[in-house]
Coordinates of C-alpha atoms and ligand atoms in Angstrom, one line a residue:
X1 CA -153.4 -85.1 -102.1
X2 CA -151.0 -82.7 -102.6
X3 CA -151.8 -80.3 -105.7
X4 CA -149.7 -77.9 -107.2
X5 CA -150.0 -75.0 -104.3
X6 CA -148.4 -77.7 -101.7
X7 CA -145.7 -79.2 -104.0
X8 CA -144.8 -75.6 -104.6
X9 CA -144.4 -74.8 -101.0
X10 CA -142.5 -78.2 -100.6
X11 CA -140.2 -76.7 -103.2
X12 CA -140.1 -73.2 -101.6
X13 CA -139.1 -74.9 -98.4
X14 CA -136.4 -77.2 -100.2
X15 CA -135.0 -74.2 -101.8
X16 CA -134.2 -72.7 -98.2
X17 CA -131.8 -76.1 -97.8
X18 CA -131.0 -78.0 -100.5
X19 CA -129.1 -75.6 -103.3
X20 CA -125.3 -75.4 -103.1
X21 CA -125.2 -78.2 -100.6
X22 CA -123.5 -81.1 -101.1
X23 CA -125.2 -84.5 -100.7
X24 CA -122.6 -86.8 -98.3
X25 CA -125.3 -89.6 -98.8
X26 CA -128.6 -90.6 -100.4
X27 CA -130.3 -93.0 -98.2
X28 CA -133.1 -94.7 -100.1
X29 CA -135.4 -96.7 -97.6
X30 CA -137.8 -97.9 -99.6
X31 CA -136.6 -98.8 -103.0
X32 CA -140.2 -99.7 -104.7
X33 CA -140.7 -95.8 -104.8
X34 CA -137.7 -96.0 -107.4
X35 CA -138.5 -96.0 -111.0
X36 CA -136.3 -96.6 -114.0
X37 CA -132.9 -96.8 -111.6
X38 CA -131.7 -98.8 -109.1
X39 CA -130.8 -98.1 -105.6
X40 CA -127.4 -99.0 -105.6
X41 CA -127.0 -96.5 -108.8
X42 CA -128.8 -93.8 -107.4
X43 CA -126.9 -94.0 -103.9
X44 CA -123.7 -93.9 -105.9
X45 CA -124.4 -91.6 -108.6
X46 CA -125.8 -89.0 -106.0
X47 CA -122.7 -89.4 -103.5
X48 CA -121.0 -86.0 -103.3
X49 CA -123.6 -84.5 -105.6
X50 CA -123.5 -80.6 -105.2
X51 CA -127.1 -79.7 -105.4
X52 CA -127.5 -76.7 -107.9
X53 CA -131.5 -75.9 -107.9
X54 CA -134.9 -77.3 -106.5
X55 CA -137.8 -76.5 -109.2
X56 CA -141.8 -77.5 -110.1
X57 CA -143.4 -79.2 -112.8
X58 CA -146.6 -79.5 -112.1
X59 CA -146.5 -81.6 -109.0
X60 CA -143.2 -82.8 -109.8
X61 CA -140.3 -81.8 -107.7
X62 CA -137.5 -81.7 -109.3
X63 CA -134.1 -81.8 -107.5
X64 CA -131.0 -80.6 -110.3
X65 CA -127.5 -81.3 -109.3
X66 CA -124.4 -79.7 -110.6
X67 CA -121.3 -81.5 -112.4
X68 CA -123.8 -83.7 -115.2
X69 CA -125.1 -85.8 -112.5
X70 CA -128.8 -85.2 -113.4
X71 CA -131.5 -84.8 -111.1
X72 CA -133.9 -86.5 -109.1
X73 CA -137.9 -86.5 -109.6
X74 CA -139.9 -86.7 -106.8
X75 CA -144.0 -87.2 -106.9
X76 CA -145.6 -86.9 -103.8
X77 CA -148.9 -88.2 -105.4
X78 CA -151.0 -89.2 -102.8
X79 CA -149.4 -88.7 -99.6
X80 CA -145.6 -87.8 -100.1
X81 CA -144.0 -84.7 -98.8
X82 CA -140.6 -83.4 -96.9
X83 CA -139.6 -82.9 -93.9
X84 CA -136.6 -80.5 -92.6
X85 CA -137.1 -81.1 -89.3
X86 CA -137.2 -84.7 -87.2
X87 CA -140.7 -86.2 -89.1
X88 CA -143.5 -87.2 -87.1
X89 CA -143.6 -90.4 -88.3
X90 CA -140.5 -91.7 -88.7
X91 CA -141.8 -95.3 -90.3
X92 CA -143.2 -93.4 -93.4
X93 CA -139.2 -92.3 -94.4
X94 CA -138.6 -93.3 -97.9
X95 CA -135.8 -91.5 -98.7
X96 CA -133.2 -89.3 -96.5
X97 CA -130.9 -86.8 -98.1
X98 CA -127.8 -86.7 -95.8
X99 CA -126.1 -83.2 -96.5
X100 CA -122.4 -81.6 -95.2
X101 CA -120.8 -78.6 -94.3
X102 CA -123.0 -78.4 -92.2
X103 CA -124.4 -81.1 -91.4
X104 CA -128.1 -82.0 -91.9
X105 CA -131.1 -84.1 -93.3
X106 CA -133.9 -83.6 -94.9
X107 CA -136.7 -86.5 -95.3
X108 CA -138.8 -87.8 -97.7
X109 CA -142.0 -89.4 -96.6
X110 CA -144.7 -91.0 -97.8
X111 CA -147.6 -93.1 -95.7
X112 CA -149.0 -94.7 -98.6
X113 CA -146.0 -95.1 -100.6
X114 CA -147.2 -94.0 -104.1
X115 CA -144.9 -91.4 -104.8
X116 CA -142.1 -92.2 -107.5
X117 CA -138.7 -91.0 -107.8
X118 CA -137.2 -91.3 -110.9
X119 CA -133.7 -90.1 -112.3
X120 CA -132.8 -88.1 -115.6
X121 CA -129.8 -87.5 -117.2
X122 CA -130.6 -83.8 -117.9
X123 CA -133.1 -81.4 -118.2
X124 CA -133.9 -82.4 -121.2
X125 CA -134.9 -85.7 -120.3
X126 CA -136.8 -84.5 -118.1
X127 CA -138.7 -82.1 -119.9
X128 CA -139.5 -85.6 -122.8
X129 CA -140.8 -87.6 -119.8
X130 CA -142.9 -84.7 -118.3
X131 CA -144.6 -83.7 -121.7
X132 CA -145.5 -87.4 -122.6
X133 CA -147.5 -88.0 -119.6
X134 CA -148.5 -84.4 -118.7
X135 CA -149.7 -80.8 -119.9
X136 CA -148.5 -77.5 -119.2
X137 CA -148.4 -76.3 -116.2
X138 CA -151.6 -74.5 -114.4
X139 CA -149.5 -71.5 -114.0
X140 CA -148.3 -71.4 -117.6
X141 CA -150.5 -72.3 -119.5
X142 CA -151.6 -69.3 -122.0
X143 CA -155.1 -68.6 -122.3
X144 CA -155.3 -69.8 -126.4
X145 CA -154.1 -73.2 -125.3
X146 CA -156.6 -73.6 -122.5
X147 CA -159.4 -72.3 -124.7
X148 CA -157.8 -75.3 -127.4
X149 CA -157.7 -78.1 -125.0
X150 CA -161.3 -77.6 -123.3
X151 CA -162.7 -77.3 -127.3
X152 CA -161.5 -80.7 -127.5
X153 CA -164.0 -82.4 -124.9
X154 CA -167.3 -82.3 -123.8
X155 CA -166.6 -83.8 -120.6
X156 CA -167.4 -81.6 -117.9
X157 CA -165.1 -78.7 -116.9
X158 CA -164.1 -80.1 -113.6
X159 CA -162.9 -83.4 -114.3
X160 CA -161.1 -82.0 -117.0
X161 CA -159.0 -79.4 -115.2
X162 CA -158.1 -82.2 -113.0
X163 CA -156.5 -84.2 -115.8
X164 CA -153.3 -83.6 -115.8
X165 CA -152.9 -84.5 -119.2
X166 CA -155.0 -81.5 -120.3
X167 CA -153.0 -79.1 -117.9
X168 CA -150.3 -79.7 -114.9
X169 CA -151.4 -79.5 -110.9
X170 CA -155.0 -78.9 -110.1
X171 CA -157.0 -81.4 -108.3
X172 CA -160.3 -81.6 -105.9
X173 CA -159.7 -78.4 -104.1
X174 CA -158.6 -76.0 -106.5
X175 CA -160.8 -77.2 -109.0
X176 CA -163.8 -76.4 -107.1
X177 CA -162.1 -73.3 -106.0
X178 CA -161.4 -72.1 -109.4
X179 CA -164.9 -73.2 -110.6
X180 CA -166.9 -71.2 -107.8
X181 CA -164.4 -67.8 -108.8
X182 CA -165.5 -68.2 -112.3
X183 CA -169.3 -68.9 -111.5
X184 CA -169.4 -72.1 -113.8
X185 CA -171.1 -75.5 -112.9
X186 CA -168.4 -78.3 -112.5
X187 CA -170.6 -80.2 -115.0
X188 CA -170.8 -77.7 -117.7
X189 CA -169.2 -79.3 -121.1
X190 CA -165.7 -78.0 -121.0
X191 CA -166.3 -77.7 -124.9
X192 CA -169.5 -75.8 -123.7
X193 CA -167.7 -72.7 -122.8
X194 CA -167.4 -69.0 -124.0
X195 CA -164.4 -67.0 -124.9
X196 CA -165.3 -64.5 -122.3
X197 CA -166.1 -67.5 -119.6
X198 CA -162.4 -69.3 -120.7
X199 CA -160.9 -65.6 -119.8
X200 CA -162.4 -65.8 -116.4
X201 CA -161.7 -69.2 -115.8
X202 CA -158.1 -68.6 -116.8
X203 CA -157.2 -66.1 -114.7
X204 CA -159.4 -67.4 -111.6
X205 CA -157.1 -70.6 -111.6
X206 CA -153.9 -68.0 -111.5
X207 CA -155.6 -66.4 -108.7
X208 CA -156.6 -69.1 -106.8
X209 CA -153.4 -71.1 -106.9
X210 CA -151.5 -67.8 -106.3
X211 CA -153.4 -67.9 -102.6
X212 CA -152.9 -71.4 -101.9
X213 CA -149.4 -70.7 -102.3
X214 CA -149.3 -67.8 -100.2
X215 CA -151.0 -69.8 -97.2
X216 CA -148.5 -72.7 -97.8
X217 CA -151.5 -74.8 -99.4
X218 CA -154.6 -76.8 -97.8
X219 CA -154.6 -79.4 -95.0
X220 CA -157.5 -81.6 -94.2
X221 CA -156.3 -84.8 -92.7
X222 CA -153.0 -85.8 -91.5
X223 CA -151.8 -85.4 -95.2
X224 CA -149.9 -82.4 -96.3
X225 CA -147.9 -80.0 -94.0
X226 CA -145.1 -77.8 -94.7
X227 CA -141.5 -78.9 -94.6
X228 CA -141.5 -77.5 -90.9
X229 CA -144.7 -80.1 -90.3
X230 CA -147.1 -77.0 -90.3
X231 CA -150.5 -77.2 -91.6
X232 CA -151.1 -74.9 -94.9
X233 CA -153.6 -72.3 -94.3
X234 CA -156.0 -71.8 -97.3
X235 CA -158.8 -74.2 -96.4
X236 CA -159.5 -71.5 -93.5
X237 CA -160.3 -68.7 -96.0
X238 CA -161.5 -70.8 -98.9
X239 CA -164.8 -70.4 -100.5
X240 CA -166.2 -73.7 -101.2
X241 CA -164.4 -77.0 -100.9
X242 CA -165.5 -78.6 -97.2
X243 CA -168.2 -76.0 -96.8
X244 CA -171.5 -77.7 -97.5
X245 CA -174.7 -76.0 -95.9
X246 CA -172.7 -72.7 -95.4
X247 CA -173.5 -69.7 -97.3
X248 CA -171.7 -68.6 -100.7
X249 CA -169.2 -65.6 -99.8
X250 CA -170.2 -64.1 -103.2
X251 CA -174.2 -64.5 -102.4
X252 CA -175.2 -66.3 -99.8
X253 CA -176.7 -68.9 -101.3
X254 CA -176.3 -72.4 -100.1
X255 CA -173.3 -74.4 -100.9
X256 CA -174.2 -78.1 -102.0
X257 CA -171.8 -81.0 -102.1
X258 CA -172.5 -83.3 -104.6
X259 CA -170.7 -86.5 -106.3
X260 CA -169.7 -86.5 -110.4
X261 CA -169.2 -89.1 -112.9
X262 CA -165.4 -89.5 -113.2
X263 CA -164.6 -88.7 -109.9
X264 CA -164.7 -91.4 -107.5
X265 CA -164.6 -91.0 -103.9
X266 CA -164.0 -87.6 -104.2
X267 CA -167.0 -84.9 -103.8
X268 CA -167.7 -81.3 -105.3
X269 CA -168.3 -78.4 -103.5
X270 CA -170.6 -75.6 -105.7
X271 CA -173.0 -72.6 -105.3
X272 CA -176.2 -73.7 -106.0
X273 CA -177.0 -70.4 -107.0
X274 CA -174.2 -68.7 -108.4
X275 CA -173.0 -72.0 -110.7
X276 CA -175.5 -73.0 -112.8
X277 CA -176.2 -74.7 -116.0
X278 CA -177.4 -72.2 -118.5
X279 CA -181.1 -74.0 -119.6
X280 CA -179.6 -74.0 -123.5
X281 CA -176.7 -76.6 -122.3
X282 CA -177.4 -80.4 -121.4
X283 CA -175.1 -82.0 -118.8
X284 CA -172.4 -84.2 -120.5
X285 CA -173.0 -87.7 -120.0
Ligands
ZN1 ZN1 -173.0 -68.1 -104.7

Protein backbone atom coordinates (compact mmCIF):
# COMPACT_ATOMS: atom_id res chain seq x y z
CA UNK A 1 0.00 0.00 0.00
CA UNK A 2 1.41 3.00 -0.93
CA UNK A 3 2.40 5.29 2.27
CA UNK A 4 3.53 8.66 2.27
CA UNK A 5 7.37 8.03 0.86
CA UNK A 6 5.70 6.38 -2.50
CA UNK A 7 2.91 9.02 -2.98
CA UNK A 8 5.66 11.49 -2.61
CA UNK A 9 7.72 10.00 -5.28
CA UNK A 10 4.51 9.62 -7.53
CA UNK A 11 4.33 13.39 -6.94
CA UNK A 12 8.07 14.00 -7.61
CA UNK A 13 7.73 12.13 -10.82
CA UNK A 14 4.39 14.05 -11.79
CA UNK A 15 6.05 17.15 -11.17
CA UNK A 16 8.71 16.28 -13.98
CA UNK A 17 5.41 16.34 -16.52
CA UNK A 18 2.41 17.59 -15.53
CA UNK A 19 2.97 21.53 -14.48
CA UNK A 20 2.49 24.10 -17.19
CA UNK A 21 1.02 21.60 -19.47
CA UNK A 22 -2.09 21.76 -20.80
CA UNK A 23 -4.61 18.90 -20.48
CA UNK A 24 -6.19 18.27 -24.40
CA UNK A 25 -8.36 15.53 -22.65
CA UNK A 26 -9.19 13.80 -19.38
CA UNK A 27 -10.09 10.30 -20.12
CA UNK A 28 -11.83 8.68 -17.10
CA UNK A 29 -12.02 4.82 -17.62
CA UNK A 30 -13.44 3.80 -14.69
CA UNK A 31 -15.91 6.15 -13.37
CA UNK A 32 -16.68 4.34 -9.86
CA UNK A 33 -13.15 5.74 -8.76
CA UNK A 34 -15.01 9.23 -9.03
CA UNK A 35 -16.39 10.70 -6.00
CA UNK A 36 -18.67 13.80 -5.54
CA UNK A 37 -18.52 14.64 -9.63
CA UNK A 38 -19.47 13.16 -12.52
CA UNK A 39 -17.57 12.00 -15.42
CA UNK A 40 -19.04 14.04 -17.97
CA UNK A 41 -18.23 17.25 -15.61
CA UNK A 42 -14.87 16.30 -14.89
CA UNK A 43 -14.04 15.47 -18.63
CA UNK A 44 -15.40 18.88 -19.48
CA UNK A 45 -14.35 20.95 -16.75
CA UNK A 46 -10.68 19.59 -17.17
CA UNK A 47 -10.65 20.17 -21.09
CA UNK A 48 -7.87 22.65 -21.88
CA UNK A 49 -6.97 22.83 -18.18
CA UNK A 50 -3.39 24.34 -17.87
CA UNK A 51 -1.94 22.39 -15.09
CA UNK A 52 -0.24 24.87 -12.50
CA UNK A 53 1.32 22.43 -9.59
CA UNK A 54 1.31 18.68 -8.49
CA UNK A 55 1.51 18.65 -4.43
CA UNK A 56 1.00 15.97 -1.19
CA UNK A 57 -1.20 15.71 1.47
CA UNK A 58 -0.57 12.93 3.24
CA UNK A 59 -1.16 10.30 0.64
CA UNK A 60 -3.20 12.56 -1.36
CA UNK A 61 -2.05 13.79 -4.64
CA UNK A 62 -3.20 16.64 -5.52
CA UNK A 63 -3.18 17.88 -9.12
CA UNK A 64 -3.98 22.10 -9.10
CA UNK A 65 -4.88 23.76 -12.34
CA UNK A 66 -4.63 27.33 -13.31
CA UNK A 67 -7.62 29.70 -14.52
CA UNK A 68 -10.21 28.62 -11.16
CA UNK A 69 -10.68 25.24 -12.52
CA UNK A 70 -9.75 23.56 -9.24
CA UNK A 71 -7.98 20.48 -8.86
CA UNK A 72 -8.12 16.97 -8.92
CA UNK A 73 -7.46 14.46 -5.79
CA UNK A 74 -6.12 11.33 -6.35
CA UNK A 75 -5.76 8.36 -3.55
CA UNK A 76 -3.87 5.63 -4.52
CA UNK A 77 -5.03 3.77 -1.33
CA UNK A 78 -4.42 0.36 -1.88
CA UNK A 79 -3.00 -0.21 -5.15
CA UNK A 80 -3.15 3.06 -7.31
CA UNK A 81 -0.14 4.74 -8.77
CA UNK A 82 1.03 6.52 -12.22
CA UNK A 83 2.59 5.71 -14.96
CA UNK A 84 4.61 8.10 -17.53
CA UNK A 85 5.59 5.53 -19.67
CA UNK A 86 3.30 2.69 -21.58
CA UNK A 87 1.92 0.73 -18.09
CA UNK A 88 2.39 -2.82 -17.76
CA UNK A 89 -0.93 -3.57 -17.31
CA UNK A 90 -2.93 -1.74 -19.42
CA UNK A 91 -6.49 -3.27 -18.06
CA UNK A 92 -5.81 -1.59 -14.60
CA UNK A 93 -6.04 2.24 -16.46
CA UNK A 94 -8.55 4.23 -14.67
CA UNK A 95 -7.80 7.41 -15.69
CA UNK A 96 -5.54 8.87 -18.65
CA UNK A 97 -4.39 12.51 -18.70
CA UNK A 98 -3.99 13.34 -22.47
CA UNK A 99 -1.50 16.45 -22.56
CA UNK A 100 -0.34 18.93 -25.79
CA UNK A 101 2.38 20.78 -27.02
CA UNK A 102 3.90 18.09 -26.93
CA UNK A 103 2.13 15.49 -26.95
CA UNK A 104 1.88 12.88 -24.23
CA UNK A 105 0.01 10.71 -21.50
CA UNK A 106 0.33 9.92 -18.30
CA UNK A 107 -1.78 7.00 -16.60
CA UNK A 108 -3.51 6.37 -13.71
CA UNK A 109 -3.78 2.86 -12.53
CA UNK A 110 -5.21 0.90 -10.06
CA UNK A 111 -5.64 -3.18 -9.80
CA UNK A 112 -7.94 -3.11 -7.12
CA UNK A 113 -9.80 -0.03 -7.89
CA UNK A 114 -9.99 1.59 -4.47
CA UNK A 115 -8.41 4.70 -5.09
CA UNK A 116 -10.79 7.85 -5.28
CA UNK A 117 -10.60 10.95 -7.22
CA UNK A 118 -12.40 13.64 -6.15
CA UNK A 119 -12.63 17.40 -7.40
CA UNK A 120 -12.48 20.76 -5.38
CA UNK A 121 -13.21 24.09 -6.28
CA UNK A 122 -10.05 25.46 -4.63
CA UNK A 123 -7.48 24.97 -2.24
CA UNK A 124 -9.51 25.77 0.25
CA UNK A 125 -11.82 23.11 -0.25
CA UNK A 126 -9.52 21.04 -0.30
CA UNK A 127 -7.73 21.78 2.75
CA UNK A 128 -11.89 21.45 4.68
CA UNK A 129 -12.08 17.91 3.20
CA UNK A 130 -8.48 16.88 4.06
CA UNK A 131 -8.74 18.12 7.78
CA UNK A 132 -12.19 16.40 8.45
CA UNK A 133 -11.01 13.00 7.64
CA UNK A 134 -7.26 13.35 8.35
CA UNK A 135 -4.32 14.79 10.58
CA UNK A 136 -1.35 16.61 9.84
CA UNK A 137 0.92 15.46 7.87
CA UNK A 138 3.93 12.99 9.08
CA UNK A 139 6.33 15.54 7.87
CA UNK A 140 4.70 18.48 9.55
CA UNK A 141 3.50 17.66 12.34
CA UNK A 142 5.40 19.67 15.37
CA UNK A 143 6.54 17.73 18.02
CA UNK A 144 3.81 19.45 20.90
CA UNK A 145 1.02 18.19 18.69
CA UNK A 146 2.35 14.65 18.38
CA UNK A 147 3.20 14.58 22.15
CA UNK A 148 -0.92 15.97 22.43
CA UNK A 149 -2.47 13.39 20.19
CA UNK A 150 -0.53 10.19 21.56
CA UNK A 151 -1.66 11.63 25.40
CA UNK A 152 -5.01 11.13 24.15
CA UNK A 153 -4.89 7.19 23.73
CA UNK A 154 -3.70 4.30 25.30
CA UNK A 155 -3.88 2.24 22.33
CA UNK A 156 -0.63 1.14 21.36
CA UNK A 157 1.86 3.34 19.51
CA UNK A 158 1.85 1.50 16.27
CA UNK A 159 -1.65 1.30 15.42
CA UNK A 160 -1.87 4.76 16.27
CA UNK A 161 0.77 6.30 14.03
CA UNK A 162 -0.97 4.34 11.39
CA UNK A 163 -4.28 6.24 11.91
CA UNK A 164 -4.34 8.73 9.74
CA UNK A 165 -6.65 10.57 11.75
CA UNK A 166 -4.00 11.08 14.44
CA UNK A 167 -1.34 12.05 11.79
CA UNK A 168 -1.15 11.92 7.69
CA UNK A 169 0.85 8.94 5.73
CA UNK A 170 2.54 6.24 7.77
CA UNK A 171 1.46 2.79 7.49
CA UNK A 172 2.92 -1.00 8.07
CA UNK A 173 6.40 -0.22 6.90
CA UNK A 174 7.24 2.95 8.23
CA UNK A 175 5.63 2.36 11.29
CA UNK A 176 7.78 -0.44 12.21
CA UNK A 177 10.65 1.37 10.80
CA UNK A 178 10.11 4.37 12.86
CA UNK A 179 9.40 2.17 15.92
CA UNK A 180 12.69 0.08 15.71
CA UNK A 181 14.74 3.79 15.30
CA UNK A 182 13.23 4.90 18.37
CA UNK A 183 13.66 1.57 20.35
CA UNK A 184 9.91 1.39 21.51
CA UNK A 185 7.62 -1.76 21.43
CA UNK A 186 4.74 -1.38 18.83
CA UNK A 187 2.49 -2.25 21.78
CA UNK A 188 3.58 0.34 24.24
CA UNK A 189 0.43 2.73 25.22
CA UNK A 190 0.94 5.65 22.97
CA UNK A 191 -0.31 7.66 26.15
CA UNK A 192 2.58 5.54 27.82
CA UNK A 193 5.31 7.51 26.49
CA UNK A 194 8.02 10.09 27.80
CA UNK A 195 8.79 13.51 26.59
CA UNK A 196 12.30 12.47 25.84
CA UNK A 197 10.93 9.08 24.01
CA UNK A 198 8.13 11.47 21.88
CA UNK A 199 11.41 13.55 20.86
CA UNK A 200 13.02 10.52 19.48
CA UNK A 201 10.08 9.10 17.99
CA UNK A 202 9.51 12.48 16.33
CA UNK A 203 12.42 12.96 14.64
CA UNK A 204 12.92 9.09 13.80
CA UNK A 205 9.63 9.30 11.67
CA UNK A 206 11.38 12.54 9.85
CA UNK A 207 14.25 10.45 9.30
CA UNK A 208 12.90 7.52 8.21
CA UNK A 209 10.41 8.87 5.76
CA UNK A 210 13.18 11.20 4.52
CA UNK A 211 15.01 7.74 3.28
CA UNK A 212 12.17 6.16 1.87
CA UNK A 213 11.86 9.12 -0.19
CA UNK A 214 15.30 9.23 -1.28
CA UNK A 215 15.07 5.43 -2.54
CA UNK A 216 11.82 6.29 -4.28
CA UNK A 217 9.88 4.18 -1.43
CA UNK A 218 9.42 0.24 -0.79
CA UNK A 219 8.23 -2.52 -3.12
CA UNK A 220 7.26 -5.89 -2.11
CA UNK A 221 4.76 -7.30 -4.47
CA UNK A 222 3.69 -6.15 -7.78
CA UNK A 223 2.27 -3.04 -5.92
CA UNK A 224 4.11 0.16 -6.03
CA UNK A 225 6.80 1.29 -8.60
CA UNK A 226 7.84 4.58 -9.72
CA UNK A 227 6.22 6.56 -12.44
CA UNK A 228 8.98 4.92 -14.84
CA UNK A 229 7.54 1.31 -13.47
CA UNK A 230 10.76 1.02 -11.26
CA UNK A 231 10.82 -0.70 -8.03
CA UNK A 232 11.57 1.84 -4.92
CA UNK A 233 14.65 0.83 -3.16
CA UNK A 234 14.30 1.13 0.74
CA UNK A 235 13.17 -2.26 1.60
CA UNK A 236 16.88 -3.31 0.57
CA UNK A 237 18.46 -1.25 3.34
CA UNK A 238 15.61 -1.25 5.77
CA UNK A 239 16.02 -2.39 9.27
CA UNK A 240 13.04 -4.42 10.24
CA UNK A 241 9.93 -4.76 8.18
CA UNK A 242 10.25 -8.35 6.12
CA UNK A 243 13.32 -9.31 8.09
CA UNK A 244 12.16 -12.00 10.62
CA UNK A 245 15.00 -14.31 12.05
CA UNK A 246 17.69 -11.83 10.89
CA UNK A 247 19.76 -9.97 13.30
CA UNK A 248 18.91 -6.32 14.49
CA UNK A 249 21.46 -3.81 12.66
CA UNK A 250 21.56 -1.84 16.03
CA UNK A 251 22.38 -5.24 18.09
CA UNK A 252 22.05 -8.28 16.73
CA UNK A 253 19.43 -9.52 18.40
CA UNK A 254 16.78 -11.45 16.69
CA UNK A 255 14.01 -9.79 14.79
CA UNK A 256 10.47 -11.41 15.56
CA UNK A 257 7.38 -10.87 13.53
CA UNK A 258 4.43 -10.88 15.30
CA UNK A 259 0.57 -10.06 14.78
CA UNK A 260 -1.33 -6.97 16.90
CA UNK A 261 -4.79 -6.32 17.89
CA UNK A 262 -6.04 -3.71 15.34
CA UNK A 263 -4.20 -4.68 12.65
CA UNK A 264 -5.51 -7.31 10.59
CA UNK A 265 -3.62 -9.22 8.06
CA UNK A 266 -0.90 -7.16 8.45
CA UNK A 267 2.26 -8.27 10.69
CA UNK A 268 5.00 -6.34 12.82
CA UNK A 269 8.45 -6.57 12.50
CA UNK A 270 10.41 -5.66 16.09
CA UNK A 271 13.72 -6.27 17.95
CA UNK A 272 13.16 -8.47 20.51
CA UNK A 273 15.82 -7.02 22.39
CA UNK A 274 16.11 -3.57 21.60
CA UNK A 275 12.04 -2.84 21.83
CA UNK A 276 10.78 -3.74 24.87
CA UNK A 277 8.06 -3.12 27.25
CA UNK A 278 9.49 -1.35 30.33
CA UNK A 279 8.17 -4.10 33.39
CA UNK A 280 6.27 -0.79 35.05
CA UNK A 281 3.88 -0.62 31.79
CA UNK A 282 1.03 -3.23 30.92
CA UNK A 283 0.20 -3.87 27.31
CA UNK A 284 -3.02 -1.96 26.19
CA UNK A 285 -5.78 -4.18 25.66
ZN1 LIG B 1 17.98 -4.60 18.30
Amino acid sequence: MPELPEVETMVRGLRGVLPGRSLRRLEVRDPSLLQGCTATSLVRRMRGAKVAGVSRRGKWVVVELEDNRGLIVIQPRMTGGFWLIEPARPEHIRLAFHLDKPEATVWYCDARRLGKVSWYRDAEAAEIAFCRSQGPDALQIDREDLAERLARTSRGIKPTLMDQKVLAGIGNIYADETLHRTGLHPERPSSSLSLDEIARLHSAIGEVLARAIELEGSSFDAGYRTVLGLEGGFLAQNSVYGREHQPCPSCAGPIRKIRIAGLIGRPTYYCAVCQVIPTRISRPR
